[in-house]
Amino acid sequence: DGGITQSPKYLFRKEGQNVTLSCEQNLNHDAMYWYRQDPGQGLRLIYYSQIVNDFQKGDIAEGYSVSREKKESFPLTVTSAQKNPTAFYLCGTKTQGADNSPLHFGNGTRLTVT
Amino acid sequence: AQSVTQPDIHITVSEGASLELRCNYSYGATPYLFWYVQSPGQGLQLLLKYFSGDTLVQGIKGFEAEFKRSQSSFNLRKPSVHWSDAAEYFCAVGGTSYGKLTFGQGTILTVHP
């Protein structure tokens, strides 16, 4: 089955530690996105990538980093510089960045930092 | 800059009643508009989309939405709500600029039996 796999579903970390969230897709989509969801704030774009080895900052990129070494994978690292990292993180993909195809989403990773 | 406003944070309806969720957008060109639904702890599922053409679009699960350019609105409707429709609903606007979607704050739908 084609789809987007985010792992793990739940992640717990101590403050000051970096943590990496995984996003893998077998939809053969070119474009991949990371969104952060907080209650009452909708989804906010962290980073996106239209092709391998290229990515751009979204609206709230500070304290986050990404890589796109393979078409199928777009991991997100939440660094210790992110002031309020506890949130629900959603990975999305679409066929190409600059077209009207919809975003497809994984099931998310809930990160809790204490 | 593009933006989306969903004026209603929380809506409660009785099962079998009709539903309308409001969405207002701001976008400089012809927008692409989407409605998504999210169950607790899950990702977002696409309900319907509008790109061009007929301003009344049909989606999955019996939902429809109407694009009104003059009002910058894209409201979601369903004639008769089922208990399984209880979820959070997000309106989103985008264009051809790298496929970036801007989401509204979401509307939580509660359905009473």
XYZ file of N, CA and C in Angstrom:
681
model
N 0.846 -1.206 0.000
C 0.000 0.000 0.000
C 0.867 1.236 0.000
N 0.496 2.227 -0.831
C 1.227 3.485 -0.816
C 0.805 4.304 0.367
N 1.783 5.040 0.939
C 1.423 5.865 2.070
C 2.593 6.611 2.644
N 2.282 7.307 3.739
C 3.265 8.110 4.454
C 3.363 7.550 5.864
N 4.582 7.199 6.266
C 4.792 6.613 7.579
C 5.579 7.567 8.447
N 4.988 7.948 9.566
C 5.691 8.765 10.549
C 5.964 7.898 11.769
N 7.202 7.977 12.233
C 7.538 7.205 13.421
C 8.494 7.990 14.310
N 8.424 7.747 15.631
C 7.394 6.968 16.305
C 6.102 7.761 16.433
N 5.059 7.140 16.941
C 3.788 7.842 17.129
C 3.872 8.769 18.340
N 4.567 8.307 19.381
C 4.774 9.115 20.586
C 6.271 9.163 20.881
N 6.743 10.327 21.290
C 8.169 10.504 21.564
C 8.312 11.394 22.790
N 9.159 10.943 23.708
C 9.385 11.705 24.932
C 10.874 12.016 25.038
N 11.184 13.250 25.359
C 12.592 13.659 25.498
C 12.739 14.631 26.655
N 13.952 14.676 27.157
C 14.288 15.654 28.184
C 14.696 16.952 27.498
N 14.442 18.036 28.190
C 14.838 19.349 27.674
C 16.346 19.370 27.446
N 16.742 20.006 26.339
C 18.166 20.107 26.027
C 18.666 19.037 25.081
N 17.845 18.043 24.787
C 18.238 16.973 23.872
C 17.667 17.243 22.492
N 18.471 16.936 21.474
C 17.941 16.955 20.116
C 17.152 15.664 19.877
N 16.160 15.749 18.996
C 15.380 14.555 18.672
C 15.010 14.604 17.190
N 15.021 13.426 16.540
C 14.718 13.363 15.108
C 13.437 12.583 14.875
N 12.524 13.198 14.107
C 11.259 12.567 13.742
C 11.381 12.048 12.314
N 10.889 10.846 12.121
C 11.024 10.207 10.817
C 9.766 10.389 9.979
N 9.967 10.592 8.667
C 8.875 10.615 7.703
C 9.335 9.898 6.441
N 8.663 8.826 6.099
C 8.988 8.030 4.913
C 7.740 7.912 4.047
N 7.921 8.031 2.726
C 6.768 7.893 1.830
C 7.119 7.005 0.636
N 6.135 6.233 0.190
C 6.326 5.407 -1.006
C 5.300 5.776 -2.074
N 4.899 7.038 -2.063
C 3.943 7.544 -3.050
C 4.638 8.100 -4.290
N 5.959 8.119 -4.256
C 6.742 8.689 -5.360
C 6.455 10.178 -5.546
N 6.116 10.858 -4.440
C 5.863 12.298 -4.507
C 7.170 13.064 -4.419
N 7.244 14.150 -5.188
C 8.453 14.970 -5.172
C 8.535 15.860 -3.934
N 7.407 16.434 -3.545
C 7.412 17.463 -2.506
C 7.021 16.891 -1.150
N 7.740 17.342 -0.119
C 7.458 16.903 1.248
C 7.476 18.105 2.181
N 6.674 18.017 3.241
C 6.438 19.162 4.129
C 6.401 18.698 5.586
N 6.824 19.570 6.479
C 6.639 19.365 7.914
C 5.805 20.506 8.473
N 4.737 20.100 9.179
C 3.876 21.062 9.858
C 3.875 20.756 11.344
N 3.664 21.798 12.116
C 3.504 21.668 13.558
C 2.070 22.054 13.894
N 1.436 21.278 14.771
C 0.064 21.560 15.170
C -0.002 21.777 16.674
N -0.556 22.894 17.077
C -0.822 23.201 18.475
C -2.310 23.497 18.617
N -2.901 23.174 19.746
C -4.350 23.385 19.923
C -4.744 24.827 19.626
N -5.777 24.996 18.810
C -6.303 26.319 18.510
C -5.474 27.139 17.548
N -4.382 26.568 17.020
C -3.522 27.347 16.105
C -3.450 26.756 14.717
N -4.179 25.711 14.467
C -4.104 25.103 13.153
C -2.739 24.481 12.913
N -2.362 24.401 11.647
C -1.067 23.834 11.276
C -0.167 24.961 10.788
N 1.083 24.919 11.227
C 2.058 25.922 10.793
C 3.232 25.227 10.125
N 3.673 25.782 9.002
C 4.687 25.157 8.174
C 6.085 25.385 8.752
N 6.834 24.283 8.926
C 8.189 24.366 9.477
C 9.218 24.399 8.347
N 9.219 23.366 7.518
C 10.139 23.256 6.390
C 9.429 22.522 5.262
N 9.905 22.747 4.036
C 9.418 21.973 2.919
C 10.535 21.732 1.914
N 10.322 20.697 1.094
C 11.323 20.294 0.113
C 10.606 19.903 -1.168
N 11.051 20.485 -2.263
C 10.430 20.166 -3.550
C 11.168 19.062 -4.284
N 12.478 18.953 -4.041
C 13.280 17.921 -4.697
C 14.372 17.468 -3.746
N 14.995 16.371 -4.098
C 16.079 15.840 -3.285
C 17.210 16.863 -3.187
N 17.810 16.907 -2.013
C 18.946 17.789 -1.714
C 18.597 19.268 -1.762
N 17.325 19.581 -1.642
C 16.904 20.989 -1.598
C 15.732 21.127 -0.640
N 15.774 22.161 0.197
C 14.663 22.416 1.100
C 14.655 23.897 1.467
N 13.484 24.365 1.908
C 13.310 25.776 2.242
C 12.648 25.909 3.606
N 12.944 27.011 4.279
C 12.305 27.292 5.551
C 10.840 27.690 5.345
N 10.019 27.252 6.280
C 8.639 27.683 6.298
C 8.472 28.872 7.234
N 7.315 28.951 7.854
C 7.006 30.110 8.699
C 7.631 30.053 10.088
N 7.937 28.838 10.572
C 8.422 28.714 11.949
C 9.630 27.784 12.008
N 10.658 28.034 11.201
C 11.794 27.122 11.075
C 12.799 27.209 12.223
N 12.759 28.245 13.021
C 13.772 28.416 14.064
C 13.733 27.271 15.068
N 14.917 26.674 15.293
C 15.026 25.564 16.242
C 14.802 24.201 15.617
N 14.619 24.179 14.302
C 14.409 22.924 13.573
C 15.433 22.793 12.452
N 15.722 21.540 12.052
C 16.533 21.316 10.865
C 16.005 20.084 10.136
N 16.290 20.014 8.832
C 15.834 18.898 8.014
C 16.931 18.484 7.050
N 16.732 17.346 6.415
C 17.582 16.905 5.320
C 16.696 16.192 4.309
N 17.154 16.158 3.049
C 16.400 15.431 2.019
C 17.427 14.745 1.114
N 17.990 13.672 1.637
C 19.014 12.930 0.903
C 18.404 11.911 -0.048
N 17.187 11.502 0.240
C 16.473 10.551 -0.609
C 15.068 11.074 -0.882
N 14.516 10.702 -2.000
C 13.170 11.153 -2.355
C 12.148 10.674 -1.331
N 12.387 9.477 -0.772
C 11.391 8.862 0.099
C 11.403 9.395 1.523
N 12.449 10.118 1.902
C 12.649 10.404 3.311
C 12.877 11.889 3.575
N 12.269 12.403 4.632
C 12.413 13.828 4.970
C 12.391 13.956 6.494
N 13.491 13.574 7.162
C 13.501 13.625 8.626
C 13.595 15.048 9.171
N 12.952 15.248 10.302
C 12.941 16.541 10.989
C 13.649 16.410 12.330
N 14.635 17.273 12.569
C 15.310 17.309 13.859
C 14.845 18.513 14.645
N 14.377 18.236 15.848
C 13.983 19.305 16.768
C 15.183 19.533 17.678
N 15.779 20.679 17.591
C 17.005 20.923 18.349
C 16.685 21.533 19.706
N 17.711 21.608 20.522
C 17.540 22.191 21.856
C 17.263 23.695 21.782
N 17.471 24.277 20.607
C 17.204 25.713 20.446
C 15.715 26.018 20.282
N 14.921 25.005 20.026
C 13.473 25.212 19.892
C 12.896 25.428 21.283
N 12.310 26.601 21.510
C 11.921 26.997 22.864
C 10.718 26.236 23.399
N 9.838 25.825 22.530
C 8.618 25.167 22.977
C 8.324 23.990 22.056
N 9.090 22.899 22.179
C 9.007 21.830 21.194
C 7.826 20.876 21.363
N 7.177 20.866 22.510
C 6.076 19.937 22.719
C 4.925 20.287 21.784
N 4.565 19.340 20.900
C 3.533 19.590 19.891
C 3.267 18.301 19.132
N 2.304 18.384 18.242
C 1.981 17.293 17.326
C 2.574 17.665 15.973
N 3.394 16.778 15.403
C 4.102 17.073 14.160
C 3.549 16.220 13.031
N 3.233 16.867 11.934
C 2.637 16.199 10.782
C 3.520 16.356 9.556
N 3.737 15.244 8.891
C 4.485 15.233 7.637
C 3.482 15.103 6.494
N 3.694 15.872 5.441
C 2.803 15.830 4.287
C 3.592 15.688 2.999
N 2.948 15.149 1.972
C 3.581 15.056 0.659
C 2.579 15.440 -0.422
N 3.095 15.880 -1.548
C 2.254 16.088 -2.728
C 3.070 15.768 -3.956
N 2.389 15.547 -5.086
C 3.087 15.057 -6.273
C 4.221 15.997 -6.676
N 3.901 17.283 -6.771
C 4.924 18.287 -7.037
C 4.590 19.531 -6.226
N 5.577 20.338 -5.937
C 5.319 21.529 -5.141
C 4.390 22.497 -5.845
N 4.735 22.833 -7.091
C 4.021 23.918 -7.769
C 2.894 23.397 -8.639
N 2.006 22.622 -8.093
C 0.797 22.244 -8.815
C -0.364 22.260 -7.845
N -1.552 21.908 -8.345
C -2.734 22.029 -7.497
C -3.141 20.715 -6.844
N -2.240 19.768 -6.803
C -2.571 18.506 -6.145
C -2.640 18.729 -4.631
N -3.472 17.971 -3.953
C -3.616 18.184 -2.510
C -2.466 17.583 -1.726
N -2.296 18.059 -0.512
C -1.364 17.473 0.421
C -1.951 16.203 1.014
N -1.121 15.169 1.119
C -1.475 13.965 1.839
C -0.661 13.946 3.124
N -1.270 13.453 4.207
C -0.607 13.512 5.497
C -0.382 12.133 6.098
N 0.710 12.032 6.872
C 0.912 10.884 7.726
C 0.060 11.012 8.975
N 0.212 10.051 9.885
C -0.607 10.047 11.099
C -0.002 10.827 12.259
N 1.139 11.423 12.028
C 1.689 12.341 13.015
C 2.541 11.689 14.088
N 3.380 12.532 14.704
C 4.179 12.156 15.872
C 3.913 13.183 16.967
N 3.544 12.678 18.129
C 3.344 13.596 19.262
C 4.612 13.622 20.091
N 5.240 14.778 20.138
C 6.485 14.957 20.875
C 6.202 15.665 22.191
N 6.713 15.078 23.268
C 6.595 15.703 24.590
C 7.998 15.892 25.155
N 8.328 17.124 25.481
C 9.637 17.450 26.052
C 9.435 17.985 27.458
N 10.125 17.364 28.415
C 9.967 17.771 29.819
C 11.292 18.182 30.435
N 0.140 38.233 1.503
C 0.251 36.989 2.260
C -1.105 36.300 2.294
N -1.054 34.983 2.260
C -2.301 34.242 2.301
C -2.673 33.950 3.736
N -3.985 33.899 4.007
C -4.456 33.594 5.350
C -5.834 32.957 5.283
N -6.185 32.268 6.348
C -7.479 31.602 6.445
C -8.051 31.858 7.827
N -9.334 32.163 7.875
C -10.012 32.352 9.141
C -11.203 31.419 9.227
N -11.231 30.657 10.304
C -12.402 29.845 10.615
C -13.012 30.466 11.871
N -14.108 31.184 11.734
C -14.620 31.991 12.848
C -15.117 31.174 14.035
N -15.513 29.939 13.790
C -16.102 29.128 14.847
C -15.096 28.134 15.376
N -14.732 28.260 16.647
C -13.767 27.335 17.236
C -14.425 25.988 17.523
N -15.687 26.046 17.973
C -16.378 24.834 18.388
C -17.854 24.956 17.990
N -18.366 23.921 17.351
C -19.772 23.878 16.957
C -20.368 22.581 17.453
N -21.587 22.667 17.995
C -22.306 21.480 18.453
C -23.617 21.385 17.685
N -23.877 20.200 17.130
C -25.136 19.960 16.420
C -25.709 18.627 16.878
N -26.977 18.461 16.639
C -27.629 17.187 16.925
C -27.516 16.278 15.714
N -27.452 14.989 15.967
C -27.376 14.041 14.868
C -28.605 14.203 13.977
N -28.377 14.216 12.671
C -29.465 14.414 11.724
C -29.672 15.857 11.313
N -29.115 16.784 12.060
C -29.248 18.204 11.719
C -28.289 18.553 10.592
N -28.558 19.700 9.960
C -27.661 20.174 8.913
C -26.468 20.888 9.548
N -25.405 21.019 8.744
C -24.161 21.593 9.243
C -23.593 22.572 8.233
N -23.083 23.688 8.726
C -22.296 24.582 7.888
C -21.115 25.089 8.699
N -19.913 24.849 8.196
C -18.682 25.347 8.816
C -18.137 26.461 7.940
N -17.818 27.571 8.569
C -17.418 28.743 7.816
C -15.908 28.831 7.607
N -15.531 29.368 6.461
C -14.123 29.570 6.125
C -14.014 30.823 5.273
N -13.183 31.747 5.695
C -12.882 32.938 4.905
C -11.386 32.969 4.628
N -11.018 33.350 3.425
C -9.603 33.308 3.053
C -9.163 34.656 2.502
N -7.851 34.819 2.489
C -7.233 35.968 1.840
C -6.119 35.437 0.959
N -6.204 35.776 -0.330
C -5.191 35.282 -1.266
C -5.146 36.208 -2.462
N -3.955 36.498 -2.966
C -3.795 37.507 -3.997
C -4.233 37.102 -5.384
N -4.312 35.821 -5.644
C -4.678 35.356 -6.985
C -5.810 34.348 -6.837
N -6.051 33.581 -7.882
C -7.073 32.543 -7.781
C -6.590 31.476 -6.815
N -7.340 31.247 -5.769
C -6.857 30.313 -4.749
C -7.193 28.861 -5.063
N -6.395 27.987 -4.508
C -6.784 26.590 -4.410
C -7.274 26.405 -2.979
N -8.436 25.804 -2.801
C -9.052 25.711 -1.489
C -9.330 24.262 -1.136
N -9.142 23.944 0.116
C -9.270 22.568 0.578
C -9.994 22.546 1.933
N -10.685 21.452 2.166
C -11.184 21.124 3.496
C -10.617 19.759 3.881
N -10.090 19.708 5.123
C -9.577 18.472 5.682
C -10.316 18.173 6.983
N -10.325 16.874 7.347
C -10.900 16.455 8.616
C -9.850 15.669 9.394
N -9.860 15.862 10.709
C -8.890 15.185 11.565
C -9.595 14.565 12.766
N -9.410 13.255 12.931
C -9.871 12.582 14.145
C -8.779 12.700 15.189
N -9.123 12.616 16.470
C -8.125 12.821 17.531
C -6.895 11.923 17.359
N -5.724 12.539 17.431
C -4.473 11.800 17.362
C -4.112 11.262 15.996
N -4.833 11.682 14.981
C -4.592 11.189 13.624
C -4.111 12.302 12.697
N -3.731 11.891 11.488
C -3.393 12.873 10.476
C -4.646 13.487 9.873
N -4.454 14.299 8.841
C -5.568 14.967 8.192
C -5.986 14.210 6.934
N -7.292 14.106 6.746
C -7.834 13.451 5.558
C -8.519 14.497 4.692
N -8.253 14.468 3.407
C -8.846 15.431 2.486
C -10.327 15.126 2.278
N -11.180 16.135 2.478
C -12.613 15.993 2.231
C -12.971 16.418 0.809
N -12.457 17.565 0.394
C -12.751 18.079 -0.932
C -11.790 19.207 -1.264
N -11.810 19.590 -2.558
C -10.897 20.637 -3.020
C -11.572 21.441 -4.122
N -11.155 22.692 -4.239
C -11.633 23.551 -5.315
C -10.428 24.180 -6.007
N -10.418 24.073 -7.358
C -9.373 24.732 -8.126
C -9.972 25.733 -9.090
N -11.007 25.305 -9.807
C -11.625 26.176 -10.793
C -12.936 25.524 -11.212
N -13.698 26.245 -12.063
C -14.913 25.664 -12.590
C -16.100 25.808 -11.661
N -16.919 24.787 -11.601
C -18.143 24.809 -10.799
C -17.814 25.200 -9.360
N -18.516 26.180 -8.857
C -18.192 26.695 -7.523
C -18.738 25.828 -6.400
N -19.592 24.877 -6.717
C -20.092 23.942 -5.715
C -19.379 22.618 -5.944
N -18.603 22.208 -4.964
C -17.817 20.986 -5.109
C -18.306 19.933 -4.129
N -18.288 18.716 -4.610
C -18.719 17.587 -3.785
C -17.486 16.864 -3.257
N -17.598 16.357 -2.039
C -16.477 15.634 -1.462
C -16.903 14.273 -0.962
N -16.055 13.709 -0.135
C -16.351 12.408 0.440
C -17.257 12.565 1.652
N -17.849 11.469 2.083
C -18.678 11.412 3.283
C -19.889 12.336 3.219
N -20.351 12.690 2.026
C -21.547 13.499 1.881
C -21.348 14.990 2.079
N -20.108 15.449 2.161
C -19.830 16.869 2.331
C -19.779 17.599 0.990
N -20.091 18.875 1.030
C -19.953 19.751 -0.124
C -19.489 21.116 0.361
N -18.941 21.887 -0.549
C -18.500 23.239 -0.202
C -18.767 24.153 -1.385
N -19.024 25.406 -1.082
C -19.310 26.379 -2.125
C -18.294 27.510 -2.082
N -17.661 27.764 -3.209
C -16.700 28.855 -3.343
C -17.448 30.118 -3.750
N -17.296 31.170 -2.956
C -17.907 32.455 -3.278
C -16.801 33.503 -3.311
N -16.402 33.850 -4.525
C -15.286 34.771 -4.691
C -15.601 36.144 -4.099
N -16.829 36.605 -4.272
C -17.208 37.949 -3.809
C -17.138 38.069 -2.297
N -17.296 36.947 -1.612
C -17.257 36.948 -0.151
C -15.965 36.347 0.393
N -15.078 35.916 -0.501
C -13.829 35.257 -0.089
C -14.127 34.137 0.903
N -15.119 33.329 0.549
C -15.528 32.264 1.463
C -15.536 30.914 0.772
N -15.436 29.894 1.581
C -15.453 28.506 1.091
C -16.047 27.673 2.212
N -17.342 27.788 2.424
C -18.005 27.131 3.540
C -18.323 25.676 3.247
N -18.175 24.866 4.259
C -18.409 23.419 4.161
C -19.801 23.114 4.683
N -20.520 22.230 3.979
C -21.898 21.915 4.378
C -22.143 20.418 4.326
N -23.100 20.004 5.138
C -23.598 18.630 5.072
C -25.060 18.654 5.465
N -25.929 18.032 4.687
C -27.375 18.124 4.949
C -27.795 17.440 6.249
N -27.152 16.314 6.589
C -27.569 15.551 7.753
C -26.324 14.948 8.412
N -26.034 15.400 9.614
C -24.796 15.003 10.286
C -24.966 13.660 10.991
N -23.924 12.865 10.931
C -23.885 11.565 11.612
C -22.935 11.659 12.790
N -23.131 10.817 13.804
C -22.277 10.880 14.995
C -20.806 10.700 14.625
N -20.540 9.938 13.565
C -19.154 9.686 13.159
C -18.483 10.909 12.536
N -19.248 11.974 12.290
C -18.664 13.199 11.735
C -17.978 14.043 12.803
N -18.142 13.685 14.060
C -17.483 14.432 15.131
C -15.970 14.363 14.941
N -15.341 15.522 14.820
C -13.910 15.603 14.513
C -13.532 17.080 14.477
N -12.302 17.354 14.087
C -11.881 18.735 13.855
C -11.716 18.946 12.360
N -12.179 20.086 11.896
C -12.193 20.390 10.469
C -11.316 21.601 10.181
N -10.502 21.459 9.146
C -9.579 22.522 8.775
C -9.810 22.957 7.329
N -9.862 24.260 7.150
C -9.899 24.857 5.830
C -8.476 25.304 5.489
N -8.087 25.173 4.226
C -6.733 25.562 3.831
C -6.766 26.239 2.471
N -5.855 27.178 2.272
C -5.742 27.880 0.993
C -4.313 27.771 0.496
N -4.145 27.642 -0.811
C -2.815 27.560 -1.379
C -2.815 28.005 -2.814
N -1.632 27.946 -3.392
C -1.495 28.301 -4.790
C -0.341 27.544 -5.374
N 0.295 28.112 -6.384
C 1.374 27.394 -7.041
C 2.744 27.763 -6.476
N 2.748 28.518 -5.384
C 4.022 28.892 -4.791
C 4.532 27.768 -3.901
N 5.228 26.820 -4.494
C 5.834 25.702 -3.788
C 4.828 24.835 -3.052
N 3.556 24.969 -3.420
C 2.556 24.111 -2.810
C 2.298 24.398 -1.367
N 2.692 25.550 -0.897
C 2.480 25.865 0.508
C 1.000 26.038 0.775
N 0.491 25.324 1.743
C -0.880 25.480 2.202
C -0.881 26.237 3.518
N -1.789 27.198 3.615
C -2.008 27.897 4.872
C -3.329 27.408 5.446
N -3.286 27.020 6.717
C -4.453 26.421 7.356
C -5.140 27.404 8.299
N -6.453 27.230 8.428
C -7.178 27.940 9.465
C -6.942 27.274 10.813
N -7.533 27.873 11.842
C -7.301 27.410 13.208
C -8.060 26.140 13.532
N -8.994 25.769 12.676
C -9.758 24.560 12.908
C -11.078 24.819 13.610
N -12.075 23.983 13.319
C -13.362 24.004 13.999
C -13.636 22.609 14.532
N -13.858 22.528 15.827
C -14.162 21.241 16.448
C -15.666 21.029 16.377
N -16.069 19.905 15.812
C -17.483 19.561 15.684
C -17.847 18.489 16.705
N -18.834 18.790 17.521
C -19.405 17.816 18.447
C -20.801 17.476 17.966
N -21.136 16.189 17.973
C -22.452 15.734 17.523
C -23.173 15.090 18.705
N -24.342 15.623 19.038
C -25.164 15.065 20.109
C -26.149 14.065 19.538
N -26.363 12.953 20.271
C -27.291 11.928 19.770
C -28.735 12.415 19.775
